[in-house]
Short mmCIF file of C-alpha atoms and ligand atoms in Angstrom, two decimals:
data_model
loop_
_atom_site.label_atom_id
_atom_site.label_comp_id
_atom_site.label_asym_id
_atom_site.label_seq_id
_atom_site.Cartn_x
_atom_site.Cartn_y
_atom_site.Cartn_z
CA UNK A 1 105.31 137.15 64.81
CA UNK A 2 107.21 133.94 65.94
CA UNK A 3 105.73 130.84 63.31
CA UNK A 4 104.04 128.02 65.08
CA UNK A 5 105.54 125.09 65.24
CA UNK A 6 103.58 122.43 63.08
CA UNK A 7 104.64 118.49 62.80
CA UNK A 8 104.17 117.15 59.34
CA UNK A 9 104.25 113.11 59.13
CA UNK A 10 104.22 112.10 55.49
CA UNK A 11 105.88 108.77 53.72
CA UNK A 12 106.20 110.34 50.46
CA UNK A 13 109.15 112.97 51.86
CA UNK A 14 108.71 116.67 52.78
CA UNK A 15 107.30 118.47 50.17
CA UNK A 16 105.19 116.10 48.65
CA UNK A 17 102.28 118.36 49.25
CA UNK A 18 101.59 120.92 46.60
CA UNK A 19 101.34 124.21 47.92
CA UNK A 20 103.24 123.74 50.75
CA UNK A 21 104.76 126.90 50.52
CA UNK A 22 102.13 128.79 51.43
CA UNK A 23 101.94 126.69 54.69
CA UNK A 24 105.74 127.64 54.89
CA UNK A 25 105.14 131.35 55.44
CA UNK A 26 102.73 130.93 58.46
CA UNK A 27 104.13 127.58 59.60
CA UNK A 28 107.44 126.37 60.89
CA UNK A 29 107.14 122.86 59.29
CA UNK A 30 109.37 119.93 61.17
CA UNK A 31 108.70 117.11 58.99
CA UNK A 32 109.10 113.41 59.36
CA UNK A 33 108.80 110.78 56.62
CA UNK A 34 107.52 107.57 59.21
CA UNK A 35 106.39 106.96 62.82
CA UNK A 36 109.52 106.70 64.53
CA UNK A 37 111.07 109.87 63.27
CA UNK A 38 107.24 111.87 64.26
CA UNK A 39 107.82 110.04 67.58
CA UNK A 40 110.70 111.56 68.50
CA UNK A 41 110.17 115.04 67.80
CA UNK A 42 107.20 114.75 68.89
CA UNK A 43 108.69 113.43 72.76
CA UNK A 44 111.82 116.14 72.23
CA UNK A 45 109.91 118.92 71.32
CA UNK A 46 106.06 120.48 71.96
CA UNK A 47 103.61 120.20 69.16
CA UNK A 48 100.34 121.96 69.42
CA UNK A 49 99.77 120.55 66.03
CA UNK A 50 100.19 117.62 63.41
CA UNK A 51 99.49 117.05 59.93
CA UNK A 52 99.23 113.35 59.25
CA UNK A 53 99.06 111.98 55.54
CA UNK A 54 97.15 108.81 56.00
CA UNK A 55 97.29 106.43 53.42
CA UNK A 56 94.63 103.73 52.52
CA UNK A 57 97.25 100.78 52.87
CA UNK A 58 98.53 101.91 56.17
CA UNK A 59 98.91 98.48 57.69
CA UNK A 60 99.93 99.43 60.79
CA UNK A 61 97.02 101.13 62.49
CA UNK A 62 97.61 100.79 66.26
CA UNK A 63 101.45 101.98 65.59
CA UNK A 64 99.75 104.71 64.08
CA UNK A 65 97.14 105.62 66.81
CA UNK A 66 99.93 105.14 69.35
CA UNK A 67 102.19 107.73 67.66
CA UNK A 68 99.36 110.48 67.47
CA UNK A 69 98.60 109.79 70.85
CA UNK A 70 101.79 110.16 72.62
CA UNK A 71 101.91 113.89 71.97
CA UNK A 72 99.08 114.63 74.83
CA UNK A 73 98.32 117.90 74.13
CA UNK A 74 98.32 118.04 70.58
CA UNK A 75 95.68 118.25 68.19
CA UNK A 76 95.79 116.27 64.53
CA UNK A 77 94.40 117.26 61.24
CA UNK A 78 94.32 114.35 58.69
CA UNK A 79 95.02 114.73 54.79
CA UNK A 80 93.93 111.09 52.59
CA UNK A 81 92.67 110.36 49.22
CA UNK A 82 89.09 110.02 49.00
CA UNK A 83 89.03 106.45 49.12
CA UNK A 84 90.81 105.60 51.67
CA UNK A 85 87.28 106.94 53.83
CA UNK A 86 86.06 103.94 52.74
CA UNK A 87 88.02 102.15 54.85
CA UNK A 88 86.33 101.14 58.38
CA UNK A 89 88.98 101.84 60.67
CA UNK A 90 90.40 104.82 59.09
CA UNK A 91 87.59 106.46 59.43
CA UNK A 92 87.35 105.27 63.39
CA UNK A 93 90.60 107.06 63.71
CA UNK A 94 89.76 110.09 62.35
CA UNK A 95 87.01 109.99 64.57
CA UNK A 96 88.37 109.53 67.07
CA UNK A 97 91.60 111.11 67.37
CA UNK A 98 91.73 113.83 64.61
CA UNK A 99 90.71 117.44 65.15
CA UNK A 100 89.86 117.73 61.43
CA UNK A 101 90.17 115.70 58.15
CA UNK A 102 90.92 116.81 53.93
CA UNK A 103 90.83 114.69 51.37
CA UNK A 104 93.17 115.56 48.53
CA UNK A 105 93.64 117.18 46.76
CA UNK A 106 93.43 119.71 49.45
CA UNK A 107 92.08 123.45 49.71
CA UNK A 108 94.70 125.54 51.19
CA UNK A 109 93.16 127.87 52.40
CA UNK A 110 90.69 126.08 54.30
CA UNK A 111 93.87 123.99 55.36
CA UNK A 112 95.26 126.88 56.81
CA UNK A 113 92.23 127.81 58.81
CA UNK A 114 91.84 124.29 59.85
CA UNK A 115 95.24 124.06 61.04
CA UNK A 116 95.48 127.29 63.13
CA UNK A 117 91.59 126.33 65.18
CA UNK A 118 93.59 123.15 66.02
CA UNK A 119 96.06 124.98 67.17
CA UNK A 120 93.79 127.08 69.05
CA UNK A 121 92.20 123.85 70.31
CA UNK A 122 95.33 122.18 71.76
CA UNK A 123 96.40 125.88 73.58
CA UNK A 124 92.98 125.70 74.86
CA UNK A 125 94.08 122.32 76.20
CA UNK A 126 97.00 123.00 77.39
CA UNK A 127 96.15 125.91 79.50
CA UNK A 128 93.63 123.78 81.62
CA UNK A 129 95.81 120.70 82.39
CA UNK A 130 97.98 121.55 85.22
CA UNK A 131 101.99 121.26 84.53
CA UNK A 132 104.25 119.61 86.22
CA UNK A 133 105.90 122.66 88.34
CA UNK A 134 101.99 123.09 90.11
CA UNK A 135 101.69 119.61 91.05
CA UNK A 136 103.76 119.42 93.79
CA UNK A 137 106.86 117.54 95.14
CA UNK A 138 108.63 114.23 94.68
CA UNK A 139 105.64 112.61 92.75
CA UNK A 140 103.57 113.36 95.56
CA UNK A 141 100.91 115.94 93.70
CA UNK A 142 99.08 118.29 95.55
CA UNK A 143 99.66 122.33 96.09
CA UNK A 144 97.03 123.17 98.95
CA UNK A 145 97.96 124.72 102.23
CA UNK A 146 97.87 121.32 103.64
CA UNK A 147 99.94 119.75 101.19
CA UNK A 148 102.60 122.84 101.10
CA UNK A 149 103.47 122.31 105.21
CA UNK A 150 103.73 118.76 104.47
CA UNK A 151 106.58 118.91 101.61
CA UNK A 152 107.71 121.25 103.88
CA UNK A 153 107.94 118.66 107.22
CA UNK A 154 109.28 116.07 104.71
CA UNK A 155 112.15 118.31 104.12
CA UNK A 156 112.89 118.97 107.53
CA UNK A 157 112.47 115.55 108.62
CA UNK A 158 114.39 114.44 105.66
CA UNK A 159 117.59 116.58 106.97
CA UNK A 160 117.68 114.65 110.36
CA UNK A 161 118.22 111.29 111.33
CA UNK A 162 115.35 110.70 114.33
CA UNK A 163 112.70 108.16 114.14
CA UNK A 164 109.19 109.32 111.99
CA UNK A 165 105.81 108.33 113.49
CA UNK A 166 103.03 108.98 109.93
CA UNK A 167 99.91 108.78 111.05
CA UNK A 168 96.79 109.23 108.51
CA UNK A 169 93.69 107.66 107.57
CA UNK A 170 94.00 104.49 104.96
CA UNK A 171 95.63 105.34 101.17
CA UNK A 172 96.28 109.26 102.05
CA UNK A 173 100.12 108.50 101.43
CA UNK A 174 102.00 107.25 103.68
CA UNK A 175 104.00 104.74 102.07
CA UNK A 176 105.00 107.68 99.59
CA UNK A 177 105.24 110.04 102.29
CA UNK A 178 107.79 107.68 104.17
CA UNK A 179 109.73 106.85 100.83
CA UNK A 180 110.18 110.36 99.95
CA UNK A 181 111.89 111.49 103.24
CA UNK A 182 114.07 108.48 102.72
CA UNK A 183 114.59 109.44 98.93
CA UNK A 184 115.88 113.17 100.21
CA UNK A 185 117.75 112.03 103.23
CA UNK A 186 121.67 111.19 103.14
CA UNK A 187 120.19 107.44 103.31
CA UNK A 188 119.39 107.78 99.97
CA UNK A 189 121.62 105.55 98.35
CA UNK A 190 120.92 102.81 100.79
CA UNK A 191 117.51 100.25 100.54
CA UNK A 192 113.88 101.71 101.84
CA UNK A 193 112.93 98.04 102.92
CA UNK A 194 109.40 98.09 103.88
CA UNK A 195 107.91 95.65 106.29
CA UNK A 196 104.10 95.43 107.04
CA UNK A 197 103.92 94.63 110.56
CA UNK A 198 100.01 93.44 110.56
CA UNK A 199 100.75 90.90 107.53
CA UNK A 200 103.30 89.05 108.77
CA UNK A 201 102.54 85.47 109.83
CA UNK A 202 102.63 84.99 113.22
CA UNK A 203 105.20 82.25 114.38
CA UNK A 204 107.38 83.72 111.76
CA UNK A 205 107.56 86.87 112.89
CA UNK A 206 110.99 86.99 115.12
CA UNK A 207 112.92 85.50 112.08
CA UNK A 208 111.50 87.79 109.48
CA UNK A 209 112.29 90.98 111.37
CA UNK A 210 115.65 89.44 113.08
CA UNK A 211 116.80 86.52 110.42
CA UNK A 212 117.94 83.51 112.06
CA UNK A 213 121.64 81.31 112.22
CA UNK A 214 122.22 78.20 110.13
CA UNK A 215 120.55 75.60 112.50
CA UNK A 216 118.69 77.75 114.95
CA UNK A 217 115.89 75.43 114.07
CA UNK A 218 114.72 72.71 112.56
CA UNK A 219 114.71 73.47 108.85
CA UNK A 220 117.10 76.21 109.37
CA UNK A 221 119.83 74.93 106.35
CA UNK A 222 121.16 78.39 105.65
CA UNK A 223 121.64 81.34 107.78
CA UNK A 224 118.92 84.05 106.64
CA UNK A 225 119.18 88.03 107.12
CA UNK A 226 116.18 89.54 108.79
CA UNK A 227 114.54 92.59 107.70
CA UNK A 228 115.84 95.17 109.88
CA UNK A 229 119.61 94.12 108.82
CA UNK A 230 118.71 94.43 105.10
CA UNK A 231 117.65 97.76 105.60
CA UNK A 232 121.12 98.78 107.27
CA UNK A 233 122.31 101.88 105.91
CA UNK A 234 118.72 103.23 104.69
CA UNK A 235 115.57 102.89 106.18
CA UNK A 236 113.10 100.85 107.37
CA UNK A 237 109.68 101.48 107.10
CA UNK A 238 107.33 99.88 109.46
CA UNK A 239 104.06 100.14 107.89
CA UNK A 240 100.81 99.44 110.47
CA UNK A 241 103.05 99.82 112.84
CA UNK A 242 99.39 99.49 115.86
CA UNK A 243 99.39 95.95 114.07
CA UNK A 244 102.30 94.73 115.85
CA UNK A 245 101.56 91.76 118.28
CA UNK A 246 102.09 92.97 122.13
CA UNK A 247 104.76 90.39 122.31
CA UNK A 248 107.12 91.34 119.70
CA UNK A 249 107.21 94.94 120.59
CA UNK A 250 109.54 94.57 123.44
CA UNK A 251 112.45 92.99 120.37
CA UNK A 252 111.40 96.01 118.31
CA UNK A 253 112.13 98.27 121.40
CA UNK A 254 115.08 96.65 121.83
CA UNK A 255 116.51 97.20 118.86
CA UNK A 256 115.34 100.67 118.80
CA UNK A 257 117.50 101.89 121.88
CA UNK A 258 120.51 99.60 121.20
CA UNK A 259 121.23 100.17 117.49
CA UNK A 260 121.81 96.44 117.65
CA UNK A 261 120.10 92.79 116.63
CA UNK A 262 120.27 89.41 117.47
CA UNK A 263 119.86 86.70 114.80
CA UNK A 264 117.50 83.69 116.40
CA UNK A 265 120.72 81.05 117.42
CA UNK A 266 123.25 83.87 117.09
CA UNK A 267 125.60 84.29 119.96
CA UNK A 268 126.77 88.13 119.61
CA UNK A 269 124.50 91.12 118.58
CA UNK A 270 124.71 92.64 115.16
CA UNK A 271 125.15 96.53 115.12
CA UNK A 272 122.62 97.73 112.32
CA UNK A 273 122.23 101.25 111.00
CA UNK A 274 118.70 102.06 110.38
CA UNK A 275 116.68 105.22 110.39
CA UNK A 276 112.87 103.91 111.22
CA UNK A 277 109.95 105.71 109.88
CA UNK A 278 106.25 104.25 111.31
CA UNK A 279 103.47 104.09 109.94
CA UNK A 280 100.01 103.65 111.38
CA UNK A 281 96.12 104.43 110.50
CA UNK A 282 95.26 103.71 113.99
CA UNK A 283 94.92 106.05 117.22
CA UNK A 284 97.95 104.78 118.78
CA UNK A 285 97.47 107.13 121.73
CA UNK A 286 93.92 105.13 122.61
CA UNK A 287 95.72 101.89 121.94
CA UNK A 288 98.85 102.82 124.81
CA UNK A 289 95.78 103.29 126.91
CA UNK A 290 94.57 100.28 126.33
CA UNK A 291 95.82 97.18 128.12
CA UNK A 292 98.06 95.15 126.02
CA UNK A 293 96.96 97.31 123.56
CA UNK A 294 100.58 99.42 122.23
CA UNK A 295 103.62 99.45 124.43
CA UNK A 296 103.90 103.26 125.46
CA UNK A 297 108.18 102.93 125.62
CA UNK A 298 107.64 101.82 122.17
CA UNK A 299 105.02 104.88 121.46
CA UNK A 300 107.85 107.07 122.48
CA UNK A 301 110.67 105.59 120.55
CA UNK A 302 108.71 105.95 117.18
CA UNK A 303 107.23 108.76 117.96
CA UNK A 304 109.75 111.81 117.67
CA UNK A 305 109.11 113.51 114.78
CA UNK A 306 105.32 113.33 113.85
CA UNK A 307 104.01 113.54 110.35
CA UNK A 308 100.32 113.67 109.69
CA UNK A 309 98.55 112.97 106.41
CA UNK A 310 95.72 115.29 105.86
CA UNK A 311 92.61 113.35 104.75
CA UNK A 312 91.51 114.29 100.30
CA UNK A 313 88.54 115.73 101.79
CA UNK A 314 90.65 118.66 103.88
CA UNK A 315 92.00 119.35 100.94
CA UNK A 316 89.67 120.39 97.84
CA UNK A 317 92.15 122.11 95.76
CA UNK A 318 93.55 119.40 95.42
CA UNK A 319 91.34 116.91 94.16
CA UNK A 320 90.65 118.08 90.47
CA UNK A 321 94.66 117.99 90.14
CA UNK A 322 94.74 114.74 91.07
CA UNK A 323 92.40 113.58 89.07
CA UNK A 324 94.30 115.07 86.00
CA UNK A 325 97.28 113.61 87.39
CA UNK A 326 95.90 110.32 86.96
CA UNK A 327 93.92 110.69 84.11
CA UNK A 328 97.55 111.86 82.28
CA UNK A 329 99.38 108.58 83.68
CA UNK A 330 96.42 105.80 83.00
CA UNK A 331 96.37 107.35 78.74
CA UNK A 332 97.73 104.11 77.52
CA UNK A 333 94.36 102.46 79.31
CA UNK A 334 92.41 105.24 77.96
CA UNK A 335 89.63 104.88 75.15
CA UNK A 336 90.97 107.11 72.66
CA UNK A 337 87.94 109.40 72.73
CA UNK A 338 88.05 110.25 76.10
CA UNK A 339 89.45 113.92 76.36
CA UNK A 340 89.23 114.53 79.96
CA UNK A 341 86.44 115.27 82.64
CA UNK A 342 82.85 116.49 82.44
CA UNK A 343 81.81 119.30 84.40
CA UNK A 344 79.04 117.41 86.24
CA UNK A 345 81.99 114.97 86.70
CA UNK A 346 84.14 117.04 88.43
CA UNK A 347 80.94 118.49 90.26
CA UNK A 348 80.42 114.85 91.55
CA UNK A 349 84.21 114.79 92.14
CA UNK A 350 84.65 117.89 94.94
CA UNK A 351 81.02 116.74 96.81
CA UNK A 352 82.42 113.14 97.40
CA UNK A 353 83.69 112.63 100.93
CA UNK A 354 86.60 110.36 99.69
CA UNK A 355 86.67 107.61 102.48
CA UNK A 356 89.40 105.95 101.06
CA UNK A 357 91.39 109.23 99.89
CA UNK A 358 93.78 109.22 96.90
CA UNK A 359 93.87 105.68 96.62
CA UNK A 360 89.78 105.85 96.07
CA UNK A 361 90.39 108.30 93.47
CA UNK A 362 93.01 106.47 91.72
CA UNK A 363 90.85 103.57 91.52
CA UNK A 364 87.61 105.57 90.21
CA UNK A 365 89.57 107.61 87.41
CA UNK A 366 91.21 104.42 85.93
CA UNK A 367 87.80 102.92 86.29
CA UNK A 368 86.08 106.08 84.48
CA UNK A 369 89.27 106.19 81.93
CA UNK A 370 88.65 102.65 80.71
CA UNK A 371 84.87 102.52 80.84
CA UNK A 372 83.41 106.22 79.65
CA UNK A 373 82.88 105.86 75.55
CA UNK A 374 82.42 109.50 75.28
CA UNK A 375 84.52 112.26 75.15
CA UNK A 376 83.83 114.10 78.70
CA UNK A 377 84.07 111.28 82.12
CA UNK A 378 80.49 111.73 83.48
CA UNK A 379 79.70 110.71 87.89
CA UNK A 380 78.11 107.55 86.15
CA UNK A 381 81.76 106.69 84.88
CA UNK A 382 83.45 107.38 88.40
CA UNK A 383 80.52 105.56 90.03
CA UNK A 384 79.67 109.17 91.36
CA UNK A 385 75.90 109.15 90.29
CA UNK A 386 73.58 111.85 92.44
CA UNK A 387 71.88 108.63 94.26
CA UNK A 388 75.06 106.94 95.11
CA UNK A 389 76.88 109.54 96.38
CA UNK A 390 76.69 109.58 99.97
CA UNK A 391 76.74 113.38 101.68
CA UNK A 392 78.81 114.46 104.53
CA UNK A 393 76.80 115.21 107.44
CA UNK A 394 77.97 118.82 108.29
CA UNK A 395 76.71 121.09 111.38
CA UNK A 396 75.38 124.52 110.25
CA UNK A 397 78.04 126.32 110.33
CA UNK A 398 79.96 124.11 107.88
CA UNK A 399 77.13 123.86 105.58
CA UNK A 400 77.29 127.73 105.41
CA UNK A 401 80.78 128.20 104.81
CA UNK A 402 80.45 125.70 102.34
CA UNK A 403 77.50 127.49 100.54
CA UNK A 404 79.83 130.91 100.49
CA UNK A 405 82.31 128.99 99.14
CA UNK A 406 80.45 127.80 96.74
CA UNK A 407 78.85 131.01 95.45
CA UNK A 408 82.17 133.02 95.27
CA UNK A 409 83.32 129.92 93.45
CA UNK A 410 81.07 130.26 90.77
CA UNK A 411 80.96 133.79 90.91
CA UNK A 412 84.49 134.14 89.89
CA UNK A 413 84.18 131.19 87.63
CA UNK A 414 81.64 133.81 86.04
CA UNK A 415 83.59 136.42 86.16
CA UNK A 416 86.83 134.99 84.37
CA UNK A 417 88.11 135.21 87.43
CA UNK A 418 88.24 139.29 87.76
CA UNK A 419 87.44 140.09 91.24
CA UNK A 420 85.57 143.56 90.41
CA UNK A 421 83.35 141.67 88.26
CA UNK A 422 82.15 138.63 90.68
CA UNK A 423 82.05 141.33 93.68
CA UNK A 424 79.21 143.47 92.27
CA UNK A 425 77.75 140.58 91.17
CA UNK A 426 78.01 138.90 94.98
CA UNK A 427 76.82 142.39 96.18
CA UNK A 428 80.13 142.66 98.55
CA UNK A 429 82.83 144.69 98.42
CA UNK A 430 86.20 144.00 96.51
CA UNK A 431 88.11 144.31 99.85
CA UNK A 432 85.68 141.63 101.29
CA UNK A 433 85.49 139.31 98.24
CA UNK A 434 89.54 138.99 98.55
CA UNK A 435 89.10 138.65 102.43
CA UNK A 436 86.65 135.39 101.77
CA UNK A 437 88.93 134.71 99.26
CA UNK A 438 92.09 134.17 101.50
CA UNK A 439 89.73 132.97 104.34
CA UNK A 440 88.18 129.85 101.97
CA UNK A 441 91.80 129.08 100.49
CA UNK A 442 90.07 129.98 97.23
CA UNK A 443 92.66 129.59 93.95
CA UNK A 444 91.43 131.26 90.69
CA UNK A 445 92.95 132.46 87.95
CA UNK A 446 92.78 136.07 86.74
CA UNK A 447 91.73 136.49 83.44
CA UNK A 448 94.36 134.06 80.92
CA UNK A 449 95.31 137.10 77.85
CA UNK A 450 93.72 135.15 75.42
CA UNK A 451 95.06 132.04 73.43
N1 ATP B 1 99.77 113.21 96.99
C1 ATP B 1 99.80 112.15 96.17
N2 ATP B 1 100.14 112.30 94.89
C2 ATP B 1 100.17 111.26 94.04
N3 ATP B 1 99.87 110.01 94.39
C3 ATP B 1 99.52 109.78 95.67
C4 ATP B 1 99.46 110.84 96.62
N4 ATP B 1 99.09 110.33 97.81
C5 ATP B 1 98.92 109.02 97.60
N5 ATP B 1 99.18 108.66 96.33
C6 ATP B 1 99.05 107.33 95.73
O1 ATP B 1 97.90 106.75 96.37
C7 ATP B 1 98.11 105.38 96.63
C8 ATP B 1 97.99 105.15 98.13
O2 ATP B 1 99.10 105.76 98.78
P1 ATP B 1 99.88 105.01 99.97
O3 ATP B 1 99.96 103.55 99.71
O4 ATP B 1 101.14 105.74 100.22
O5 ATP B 1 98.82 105.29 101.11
P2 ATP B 1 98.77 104.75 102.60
O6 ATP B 1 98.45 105.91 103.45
O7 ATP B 1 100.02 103.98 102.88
O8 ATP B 1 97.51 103.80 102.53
P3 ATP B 1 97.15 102.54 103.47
O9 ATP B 1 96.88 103.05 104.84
O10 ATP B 1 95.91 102.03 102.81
O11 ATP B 1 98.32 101.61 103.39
C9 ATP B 1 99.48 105.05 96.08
O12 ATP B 1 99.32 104.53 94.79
C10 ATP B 1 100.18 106.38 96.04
O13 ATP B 1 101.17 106.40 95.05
MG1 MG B 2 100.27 101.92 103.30
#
């Protein structure tokens, strides 16, 4: 049998543990003799385990906790001299952070057993956070049906040159959306300059987008390069696109057919090459109708290829790996408790309607990650309690398939995910469970072979 890999951090040098032999046989020991040296194996190699010596006069106790912390998924065991428990804030981080603790001088064998249910622990760990090849593409995470067409568009539209229309509801991605087509396109190397068409001030609006001459104006002491001409080369994104003052579309339509600008007080028209990508949360369709509402010319200039941003609530599979996601990238925020979400959490998590989508959810799991002063996130944390939470309305027929769902969720969840099992139990065929299965975009797991 392969050894496990085990990281031993101790001042005193490498074999300064009697016994350590015996580790030797069952362990493949990397050792490091101070903090730097166990952070860098620990970022150029995976631990499932450390063995710390912790010392009574170790000063630097927020070095420390940083150092066992930056290995994610791996659980510590502590070894210290008696005293040294007498210490306050040793003993916090034990608590805290350590799986297990000996004082010296230690029993090996209940060392060893220690050491392998850590390792046990931190495999257990592992196998529930998602890794990076599930989450999905170009940091955008996600790996539902939904999300799967939509790296799939981006590609496309990433290959071609036309103008982008994103449409989606507020903080569903469209900035990220818009910079990764840009980021895959042969623009690449060129500037993603984004301009927010509803926040710019009104008078000024001509000589942000266009720039102006030395002297156009009053005040004008030095010639100034509009937005659009920065962004020649790459792309421009033009985010809330509906926003745009009736007036000013006509100089945006402009531009659009002619490739070309004019500075305010220039004489000749700049050429300017700029692949536009729009973005608006609005119905631009009912604002064309409307009068003075959008310019429909415009509508169809912008609007070639189409790229829609499904709402978080289409897409349950993928909330829970978001949440992850974020709860991984907010750990140097995190109480150093907190080991990841409660079930009732993540309960509270899938029956939330998310009105304002993955930007609501990055806001509630930093929230949670900073607040909760207990291991597992609870609703309370993510300001998910029962009362608050406000329940889709659903017609019948929803609020059935959602119930079917729901059983051959837990079902399998019973089940360890074998689908013989959680059919009798469901009283339904095998053929039939898989059908629902496939029909409710259901992703399980079959049964993991055992850590
Ligand atoms: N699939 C995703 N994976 C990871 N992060 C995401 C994903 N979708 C959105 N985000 C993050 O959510 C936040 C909101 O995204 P973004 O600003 O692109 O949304 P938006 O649709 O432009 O919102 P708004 O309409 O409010 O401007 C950003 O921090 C973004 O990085
Ligand atoms: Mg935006």
């Amino acid at each position: 049998m392969e050894k496990r890999k085990l990281l031993y951090l101790n001042a005193h040098g490498t074999d300064a543990l009697p016994g350590l032999g015996m580790l030797k046989e069952q362990w493949d020991i990397h050792a490091a003799t101070n903090l730097d040296q166990a952070r860098q194996l620990i970022e150029h190699s995976d631990f499932n385990v450390g063995l710390a010596w912790l010392e009574e006069k170790e000063s630097k106790l927020s070095a420390c906790e940083d150092v066992f912390l930056c290995g994610k998924q791996m659980a510590w065991v502590a070894l210290l001299e008696r005293p040294s428990l007498q210490r306050s804030s040793l003993r916090r981080l034990i608590h805290q952070i350590f799986f297990d603790y000996h004082t010296l001088p230690a029993d090996l064998d209940r060392l060893t057993l220690s050491l392998g249910h850590a390792y046990g622990m931190a495999a257990l760990r592992t196998s529930t956070l998602p890794s990076e090849g599930q989450q999905g593409e170009y940091e955008m995470v996600g790996v539902s049906p939904l999300m799967r067409e939509l790296f799939k568009s981006i590609r496309k539209m990433a290959s071609v040159d036309a103008p982008v229309l994103i449409q989606g509801e507020s903080g569903t991605g469209k900035e990220l959306a818009a910079a990764a087509i840009h980021e895959r396109s042969r623009r690449a190397k060129g500037p993603f300059v984004v301009v927010n068409c509803g926040a710019l001030p009104g008078g000024l609006i001509q000589s942000e987008l266009f720039g102006y001459e030395r002297g156009a104006f009053t005040g004008a002491q030095r010639r100034k390069i509009g937005r659009i001409e920065a962004a020649h080369g790459g792309t421009l994104f033009l985010d809330e696109i509906g926003d745009l003052p009736f007036d000013m579309q006509v100089n945006l339509l402009r531009f659009l057919q002619e490739q070309t600008i004019d500075r305010v007080g220039g004489r000749e028209p700049i050429d300017v090459d700029v692949r536009v990508i729009a973005a608006t949360n609005k119905d631009l369709e009912k604002a064309v109708a409307e009068k003075r509402g959008f310019r429909e010319d415009l509508y169809f200039r912008l609007n070639v290829l189409r790229l829609h941003m499904p709402a978080l609530r289409e897409r349950q599979d993928d909330i829970e790996l978001l949440a992850w996601f974020f709860f991984n990238r907010f750990a140097a925020e995190r109480s150093p408790g907190v080991k990841g979400f409660g079930r009732r959490a993540l309960e509270a998590m899938n029956q939330h309607s998310w009105p304002g989508n993955v930007r609501e959810l990055i806001n509630r799991v930093r929230r949670a990650v900073v607040l909760c002063d207990k291991p597992l996130i609870t609703p309370v944390d993510l300001g998910l309690e029962r009362r608050q939470t406000v329940r889709r309305i659903m017609t019948l027929a929803q609020a059935r398939d959602a119930a079917e769902r729901a059983a051959i969720m837990g079902a399998l969840r019973q089940a360890d995910g074998n689908v013989s099992q959680a059919a009798r139990q469901l009283n339904v065929s095998r053929v039939t469970l898989y059908r629902l299965v496939e029909k409710y975009r259901i992703r399980f797991e079959n049964p993991p072979d055992g850590v």
